[in-house]
Short mmCIF file of C-alpha atoms in Angstrom, two decimals:
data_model
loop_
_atom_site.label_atom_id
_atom_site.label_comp_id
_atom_site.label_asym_id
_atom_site.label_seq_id
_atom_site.Cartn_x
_atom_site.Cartn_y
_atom_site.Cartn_z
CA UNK Q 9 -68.10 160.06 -45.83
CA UNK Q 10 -68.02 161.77 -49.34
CA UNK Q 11 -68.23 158.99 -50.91
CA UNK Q 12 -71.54 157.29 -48.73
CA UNK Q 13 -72.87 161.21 -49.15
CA UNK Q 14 -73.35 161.00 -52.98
CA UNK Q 15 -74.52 157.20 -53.22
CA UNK Q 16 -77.21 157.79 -50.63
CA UNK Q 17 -78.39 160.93 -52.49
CA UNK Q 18 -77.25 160.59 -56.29
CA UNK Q 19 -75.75 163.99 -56.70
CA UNK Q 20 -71.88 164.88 -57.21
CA UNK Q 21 -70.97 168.30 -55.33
CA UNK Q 22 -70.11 168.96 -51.83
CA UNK Q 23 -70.73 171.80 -50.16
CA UNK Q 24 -66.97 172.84 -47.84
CA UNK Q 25 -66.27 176.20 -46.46
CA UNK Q 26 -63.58 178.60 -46.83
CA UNK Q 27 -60.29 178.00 -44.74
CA UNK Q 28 -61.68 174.00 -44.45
CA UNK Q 29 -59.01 171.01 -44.10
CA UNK Q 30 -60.18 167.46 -44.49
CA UNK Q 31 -57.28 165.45 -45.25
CA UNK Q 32 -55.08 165.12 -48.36
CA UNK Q 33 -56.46 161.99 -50.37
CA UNK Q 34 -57.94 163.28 -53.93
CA UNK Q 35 -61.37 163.27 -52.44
CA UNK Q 36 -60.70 165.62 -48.65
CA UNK Q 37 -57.66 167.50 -50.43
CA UNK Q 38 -60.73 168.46 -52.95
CA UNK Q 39 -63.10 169.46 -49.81
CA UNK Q 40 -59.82 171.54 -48.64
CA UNK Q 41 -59.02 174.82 -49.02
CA UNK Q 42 -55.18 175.75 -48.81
CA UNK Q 43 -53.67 175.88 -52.09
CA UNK Q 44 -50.46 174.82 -50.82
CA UNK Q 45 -52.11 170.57 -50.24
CA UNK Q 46 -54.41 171.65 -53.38
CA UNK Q 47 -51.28 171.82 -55.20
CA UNK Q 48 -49.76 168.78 -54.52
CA UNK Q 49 -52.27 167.18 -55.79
CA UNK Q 50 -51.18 167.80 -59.12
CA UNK Q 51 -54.43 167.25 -61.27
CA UNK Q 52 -57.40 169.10 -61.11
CA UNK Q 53 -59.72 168.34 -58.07
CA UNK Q 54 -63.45 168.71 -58.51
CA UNK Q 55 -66.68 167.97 -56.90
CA UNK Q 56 -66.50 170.43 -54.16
CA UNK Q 57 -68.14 174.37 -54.51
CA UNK Q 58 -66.50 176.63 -51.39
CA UNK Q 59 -68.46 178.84 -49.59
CA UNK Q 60 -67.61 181.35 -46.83
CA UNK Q 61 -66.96 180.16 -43.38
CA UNK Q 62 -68.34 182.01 -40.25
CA UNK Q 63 -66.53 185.41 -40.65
CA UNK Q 64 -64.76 185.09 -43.41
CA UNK Q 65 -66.71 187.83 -45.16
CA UNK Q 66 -66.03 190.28 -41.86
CA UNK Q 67 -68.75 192.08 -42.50
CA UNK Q 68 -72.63 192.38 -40.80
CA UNK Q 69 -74.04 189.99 -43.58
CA UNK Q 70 -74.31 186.38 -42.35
CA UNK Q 71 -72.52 184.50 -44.34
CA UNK Q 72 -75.09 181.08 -43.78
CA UNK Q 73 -77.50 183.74 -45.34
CA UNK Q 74 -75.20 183.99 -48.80
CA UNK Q 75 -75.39 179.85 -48.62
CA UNK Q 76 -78.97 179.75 -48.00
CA UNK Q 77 -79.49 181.91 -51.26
CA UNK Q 78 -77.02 180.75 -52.98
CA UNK Q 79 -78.11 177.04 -53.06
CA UNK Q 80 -82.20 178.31 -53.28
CA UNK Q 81 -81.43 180.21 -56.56
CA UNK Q 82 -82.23 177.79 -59.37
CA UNK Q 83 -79.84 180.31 -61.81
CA UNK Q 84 -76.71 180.29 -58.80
CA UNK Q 85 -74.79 177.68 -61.16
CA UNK Q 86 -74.13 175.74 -57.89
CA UNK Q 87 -75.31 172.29 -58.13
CA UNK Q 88 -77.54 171.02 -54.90
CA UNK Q 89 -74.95 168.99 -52.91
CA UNK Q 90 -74.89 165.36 -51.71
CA UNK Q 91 -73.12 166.63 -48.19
CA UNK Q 92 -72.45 170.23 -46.62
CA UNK Q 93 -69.34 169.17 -44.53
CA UNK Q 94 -68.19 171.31 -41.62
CA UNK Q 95 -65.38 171.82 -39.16
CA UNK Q 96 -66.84 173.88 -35.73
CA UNK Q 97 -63.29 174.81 -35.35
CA UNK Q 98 -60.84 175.18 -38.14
CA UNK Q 99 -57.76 173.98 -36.61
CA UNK Q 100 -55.38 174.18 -39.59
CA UNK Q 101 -57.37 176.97 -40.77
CA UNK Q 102 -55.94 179.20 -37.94
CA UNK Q 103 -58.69 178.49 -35.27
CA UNK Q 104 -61.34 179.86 -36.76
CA UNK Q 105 -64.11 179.27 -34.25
CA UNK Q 106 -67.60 179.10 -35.83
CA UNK Q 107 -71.05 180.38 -33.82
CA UNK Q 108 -73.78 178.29 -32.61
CA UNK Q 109 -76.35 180.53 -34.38
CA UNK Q 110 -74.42 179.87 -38.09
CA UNK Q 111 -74.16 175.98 -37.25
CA UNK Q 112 -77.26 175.75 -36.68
CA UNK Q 113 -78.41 177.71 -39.74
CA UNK Q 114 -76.32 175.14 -41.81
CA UNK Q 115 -77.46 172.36 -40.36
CA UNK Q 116 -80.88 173.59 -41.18
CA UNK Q 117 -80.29 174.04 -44.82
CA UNK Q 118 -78.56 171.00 -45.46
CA UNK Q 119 -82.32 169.38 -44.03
CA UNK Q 120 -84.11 171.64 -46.40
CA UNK Q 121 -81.93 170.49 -49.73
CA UNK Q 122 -81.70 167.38 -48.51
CA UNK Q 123 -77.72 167.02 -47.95
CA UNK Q 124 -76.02 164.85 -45.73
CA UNK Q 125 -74.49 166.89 -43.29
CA UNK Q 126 -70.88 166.02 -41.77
CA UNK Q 127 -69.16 167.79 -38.67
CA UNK Q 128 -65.09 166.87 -38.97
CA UNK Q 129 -64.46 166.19 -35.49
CA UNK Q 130 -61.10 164.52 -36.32
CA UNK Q 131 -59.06 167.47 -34.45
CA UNK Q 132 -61.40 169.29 -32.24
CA UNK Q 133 -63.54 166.19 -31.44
CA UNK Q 134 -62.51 163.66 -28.31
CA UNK Q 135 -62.82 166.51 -25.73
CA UNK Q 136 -61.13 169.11 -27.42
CA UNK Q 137 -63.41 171.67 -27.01
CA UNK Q 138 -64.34 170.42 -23.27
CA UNK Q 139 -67.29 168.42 -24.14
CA UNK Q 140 -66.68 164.90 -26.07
CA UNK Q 141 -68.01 166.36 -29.50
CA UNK Q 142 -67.28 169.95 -30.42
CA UNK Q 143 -71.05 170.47 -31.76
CA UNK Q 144 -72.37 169.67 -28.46
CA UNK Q 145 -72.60 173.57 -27.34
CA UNK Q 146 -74.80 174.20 -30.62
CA UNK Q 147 -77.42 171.32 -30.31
CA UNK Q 148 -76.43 169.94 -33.63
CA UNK Q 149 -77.51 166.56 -34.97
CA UNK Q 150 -74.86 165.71 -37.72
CA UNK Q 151 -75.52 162.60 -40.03
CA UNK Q 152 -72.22 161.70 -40.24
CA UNK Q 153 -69.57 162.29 -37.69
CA UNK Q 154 -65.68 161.68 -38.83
CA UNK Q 155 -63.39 161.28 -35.48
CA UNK Q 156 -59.75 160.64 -35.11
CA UNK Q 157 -56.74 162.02 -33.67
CA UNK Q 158 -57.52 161.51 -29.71
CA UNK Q 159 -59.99 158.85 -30.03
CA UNK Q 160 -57.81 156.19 -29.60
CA UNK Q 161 -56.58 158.11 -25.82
CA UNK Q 162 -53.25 156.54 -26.16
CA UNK Q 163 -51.75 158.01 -29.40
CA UNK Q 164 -52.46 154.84 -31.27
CA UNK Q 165 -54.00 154.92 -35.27
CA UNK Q 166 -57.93 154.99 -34.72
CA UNK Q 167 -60.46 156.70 -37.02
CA UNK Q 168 -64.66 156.01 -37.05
CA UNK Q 169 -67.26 157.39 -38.53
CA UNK Q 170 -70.56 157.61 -36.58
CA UNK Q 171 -73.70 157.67 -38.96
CA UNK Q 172 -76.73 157.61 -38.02
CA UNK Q 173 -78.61 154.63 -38.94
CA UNK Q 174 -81.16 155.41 -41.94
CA UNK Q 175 -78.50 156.57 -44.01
CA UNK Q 176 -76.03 153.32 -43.24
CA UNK Q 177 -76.07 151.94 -46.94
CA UNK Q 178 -73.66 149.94 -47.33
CA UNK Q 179 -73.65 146.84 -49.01
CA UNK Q 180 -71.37 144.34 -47.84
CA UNK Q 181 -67.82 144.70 -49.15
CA UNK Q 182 -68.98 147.97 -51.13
CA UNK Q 183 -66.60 150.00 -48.99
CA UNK Q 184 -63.26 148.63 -47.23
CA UNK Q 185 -59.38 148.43 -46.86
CA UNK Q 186 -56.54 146.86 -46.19
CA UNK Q 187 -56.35 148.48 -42.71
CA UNK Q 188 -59.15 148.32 -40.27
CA UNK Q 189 -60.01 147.57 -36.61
CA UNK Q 190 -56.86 148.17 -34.62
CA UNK Q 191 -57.72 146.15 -31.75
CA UNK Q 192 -54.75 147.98 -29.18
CA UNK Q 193 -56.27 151.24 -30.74
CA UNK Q 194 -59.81 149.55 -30.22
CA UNK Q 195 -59.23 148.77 -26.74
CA UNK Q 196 -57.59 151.41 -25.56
CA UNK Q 197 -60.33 154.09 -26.97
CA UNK Q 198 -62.57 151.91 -24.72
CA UNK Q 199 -60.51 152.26 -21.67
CA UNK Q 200 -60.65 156.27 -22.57
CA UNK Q 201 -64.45 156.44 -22.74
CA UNK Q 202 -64.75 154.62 -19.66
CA UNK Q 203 -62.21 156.62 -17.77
CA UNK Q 204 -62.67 159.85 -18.56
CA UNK Q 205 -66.13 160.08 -19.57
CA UNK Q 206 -67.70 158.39 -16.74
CA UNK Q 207 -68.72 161.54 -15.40
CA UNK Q 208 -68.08 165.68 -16.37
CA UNK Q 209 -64.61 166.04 -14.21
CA UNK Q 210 -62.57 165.48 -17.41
CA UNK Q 211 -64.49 168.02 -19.07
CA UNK Q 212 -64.42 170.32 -16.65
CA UNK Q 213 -61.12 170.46 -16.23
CA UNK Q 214 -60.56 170.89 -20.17
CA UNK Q 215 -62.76 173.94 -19.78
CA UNK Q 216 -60.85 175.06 -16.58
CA UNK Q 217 -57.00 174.71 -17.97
CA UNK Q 218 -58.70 175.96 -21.69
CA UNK Q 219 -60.10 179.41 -19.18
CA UNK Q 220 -55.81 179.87 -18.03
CA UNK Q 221 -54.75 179.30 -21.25
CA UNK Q 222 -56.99 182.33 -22.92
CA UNK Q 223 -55.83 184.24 -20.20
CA UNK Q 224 -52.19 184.11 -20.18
CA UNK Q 225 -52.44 183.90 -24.10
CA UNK Q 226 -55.23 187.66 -23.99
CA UNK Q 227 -52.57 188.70 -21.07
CA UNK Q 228 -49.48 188.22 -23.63
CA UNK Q 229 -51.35 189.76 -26.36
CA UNK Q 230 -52.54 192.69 -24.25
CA UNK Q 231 -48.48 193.40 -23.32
CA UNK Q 232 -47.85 193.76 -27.16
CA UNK Q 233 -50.58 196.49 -27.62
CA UNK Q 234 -53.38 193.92 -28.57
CA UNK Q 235 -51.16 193.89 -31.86
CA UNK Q 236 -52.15 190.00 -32.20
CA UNK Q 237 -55.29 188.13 -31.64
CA UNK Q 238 -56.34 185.22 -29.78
CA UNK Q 239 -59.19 183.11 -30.64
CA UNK Q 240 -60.35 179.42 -29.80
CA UNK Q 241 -62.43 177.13 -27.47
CA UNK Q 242 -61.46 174.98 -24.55
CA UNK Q 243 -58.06 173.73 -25.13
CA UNK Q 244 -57.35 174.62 -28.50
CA UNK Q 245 -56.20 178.00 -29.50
CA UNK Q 246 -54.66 180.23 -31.87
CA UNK Q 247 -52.20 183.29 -31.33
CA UNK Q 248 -52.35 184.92 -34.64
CA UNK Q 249 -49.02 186.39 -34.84
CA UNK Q 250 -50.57 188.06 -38.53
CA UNK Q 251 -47.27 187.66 -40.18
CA UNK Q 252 -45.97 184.66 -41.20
CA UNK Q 253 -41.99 186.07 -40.35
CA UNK Q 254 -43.15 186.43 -36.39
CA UNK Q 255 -44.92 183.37 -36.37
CA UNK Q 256 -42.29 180.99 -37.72
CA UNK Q 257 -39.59 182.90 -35.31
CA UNK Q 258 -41.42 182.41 -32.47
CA UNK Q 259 -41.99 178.87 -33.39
CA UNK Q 260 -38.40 177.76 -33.92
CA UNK Q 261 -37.37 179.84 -31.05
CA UNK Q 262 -39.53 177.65 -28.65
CA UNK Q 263 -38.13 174.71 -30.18
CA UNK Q 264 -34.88 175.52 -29.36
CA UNK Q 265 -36.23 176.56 -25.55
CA UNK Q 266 -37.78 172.53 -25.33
CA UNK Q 267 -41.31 173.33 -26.64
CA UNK Q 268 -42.81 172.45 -29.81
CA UNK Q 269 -45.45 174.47 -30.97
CA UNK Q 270 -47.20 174.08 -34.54
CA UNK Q 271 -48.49 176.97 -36.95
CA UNK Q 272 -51.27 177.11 -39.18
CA UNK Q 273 -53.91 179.82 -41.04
CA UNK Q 274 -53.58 180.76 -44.97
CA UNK Q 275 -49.95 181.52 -44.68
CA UNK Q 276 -48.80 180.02 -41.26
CA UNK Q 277 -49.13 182.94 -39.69
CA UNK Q 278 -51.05 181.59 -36.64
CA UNK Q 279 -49.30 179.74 -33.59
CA UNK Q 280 -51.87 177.07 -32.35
CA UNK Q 281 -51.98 175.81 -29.02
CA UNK Q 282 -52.79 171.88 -28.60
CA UNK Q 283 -51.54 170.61 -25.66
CA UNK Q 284 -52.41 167.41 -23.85
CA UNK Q 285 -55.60 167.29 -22.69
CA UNK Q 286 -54.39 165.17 -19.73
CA UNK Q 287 -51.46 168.12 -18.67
CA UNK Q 288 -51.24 169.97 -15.47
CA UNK Q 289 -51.67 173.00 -14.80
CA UNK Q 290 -48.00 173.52 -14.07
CA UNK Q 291 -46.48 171.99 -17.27
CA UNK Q 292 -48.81 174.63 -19.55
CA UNK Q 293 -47.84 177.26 -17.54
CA UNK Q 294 -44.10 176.45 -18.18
CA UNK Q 295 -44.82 176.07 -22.56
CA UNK Q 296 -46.96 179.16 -22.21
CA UNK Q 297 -43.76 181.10 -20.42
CA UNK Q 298 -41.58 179.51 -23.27
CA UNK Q 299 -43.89 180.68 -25.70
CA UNK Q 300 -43.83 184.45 -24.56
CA UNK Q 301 -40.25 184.07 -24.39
CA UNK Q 302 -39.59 183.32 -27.54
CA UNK Q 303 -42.40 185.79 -29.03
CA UNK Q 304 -40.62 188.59 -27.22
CA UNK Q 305 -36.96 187.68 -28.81
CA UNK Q 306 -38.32 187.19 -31.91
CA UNK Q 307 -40.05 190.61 -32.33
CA UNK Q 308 -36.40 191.92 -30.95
CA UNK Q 309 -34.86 190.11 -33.64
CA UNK Q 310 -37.21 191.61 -36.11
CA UNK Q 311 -36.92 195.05 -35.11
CA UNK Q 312 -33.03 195.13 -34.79
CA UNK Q 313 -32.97 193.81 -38.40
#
């Protein structure tokens, strides 16, 4: 995508946000913001100016505003960009959940400097967010679309990336690999569209079991004195334990109860929530009881010590 971004447009920066993951070849690990993968990278990465994500600033300015002028000030030192590339929810990020109203406003301003602009759907994409793309709820029109993780709807290796057809310039064998075209993968991401997409019930169940999951997780929060927050969008979300210690307890406290739960945010600090979006309504119940579980005994632990 970064790479079909600056031959279609000639220019070398990329415009990624604050709190962004894209991967962790030299080119994503560049467009991603954790120092921890920057690090192992072990040269200097380039090609890639941050800006603030949707809140990061926490204040009443808009951040898209700070981009906007930013990229429209000839003196900014910030090079117009070949892509503006874009998660709508920053799942190793901590759940970061971005607004339709800022989306939008990037979107626009990647049309007015005349950037390709790229929503990462790889982890929130594939009905994550209860419709099939995550941009869906803000109208958006991306150029290039990257999709993975569920695509394949049987756990099998399958990536794509949709682009719309004005800016497909590729010349043949300018761009390719060893491994393409799973054809299980292939046919099984078939069998997925057709099943589950054939009409909204799949989707409407990913909102529904996403609705009792941001209750029990507010409701578990609320016991605790609101102490943590919860954030997210149809079945993905993020319990932000805002310590690393209580986050990492929890987590290998539920792992010894039969649940595996994963952490992310700047310092690991947030439990996220990604559970099958084929599970019953039963089986998230029982995690989410595991998970309270093991929050409670490990803010016991951490008070007795």
């Amino acid at each position: 995508m970064l790479k079909l971004s600056r031959k279609i447009t000639g220019r070398h920066n990329v415009i990624s946000f604050t709190n962004g993951y894209h991967g962790q070849s030299l080119g994503a690990i560049a467009a991603s913001g954790n120092r921890f993968y920057r690090k192992a990278s072990s040269i200097p990465l380039s090609g890639t100016t941050f800006m603030p994500y949707d809140g990061y600033l926490g204040s009443a300015d808009s951040p898209a505003d700070y981009v906007r002028k930013v990229l429209m000030d000839e003196s900014s030192g910030i090079d117009l960009p070949a892509a503006i590339l874009v998660e709508t929810v920053q799942g190793e990020g901590g759940i970061n959940v971005a607004g339709k109203e800022w989306l939008q406003s990037i979107q626009a301003l990647a049309k007015e400097v005349g950037a390709i602009f790229i929503v990462d759907d790889i982890q929130m994409g594939c009905g994550r967010t209860g419709e099939f793309f995550s941009f869906e709820f803000a109208a958006l029109s991306p150029d290039i679309v990257v999709m993975s993780k569920s695509l394949s709807g049987y756990g099998l290796p399958l990536s794509m990336l949709l682009i719309k057809e004005a800016i497909d310039a590729w010349k043949p064998g300018e761009h390719t690999g060893t491994f393409r075209g799973n054809n299980l993968a292939l046919v099984s991401g078939k069998a997925a569209l057709t099943l589950y997409w054939r009409n909204k019930t799949f989707s409407q169940q990913v909102q529904r079991l996403g609705e009792f999951m941001r209750r029990r997780l507010d409701a578990i929060a609320h016991q605790h004195g609101n102490r943590f927050g919860v954030r997210g969008r149809g079945m993905v979300c993020g319990f932000d334990c805002k310590t690393t210690e209580i986050a990492e307890a929890t987590a290998h406290k539920a792992f010894e109860k039969g649940l595996i739960i994963e952490r992310c945010g700047p310092t690991d600090q947030v439990v996220k929530f990604l559970p099958a979006l084929t599970i019953d309504q039963e089986t998230l119940g029982q995690g989410l009881d595991i998970f309270e579980e093991s929050l409670t005994e490990a803010l016991n632990s951490a008070r007795g010590s």
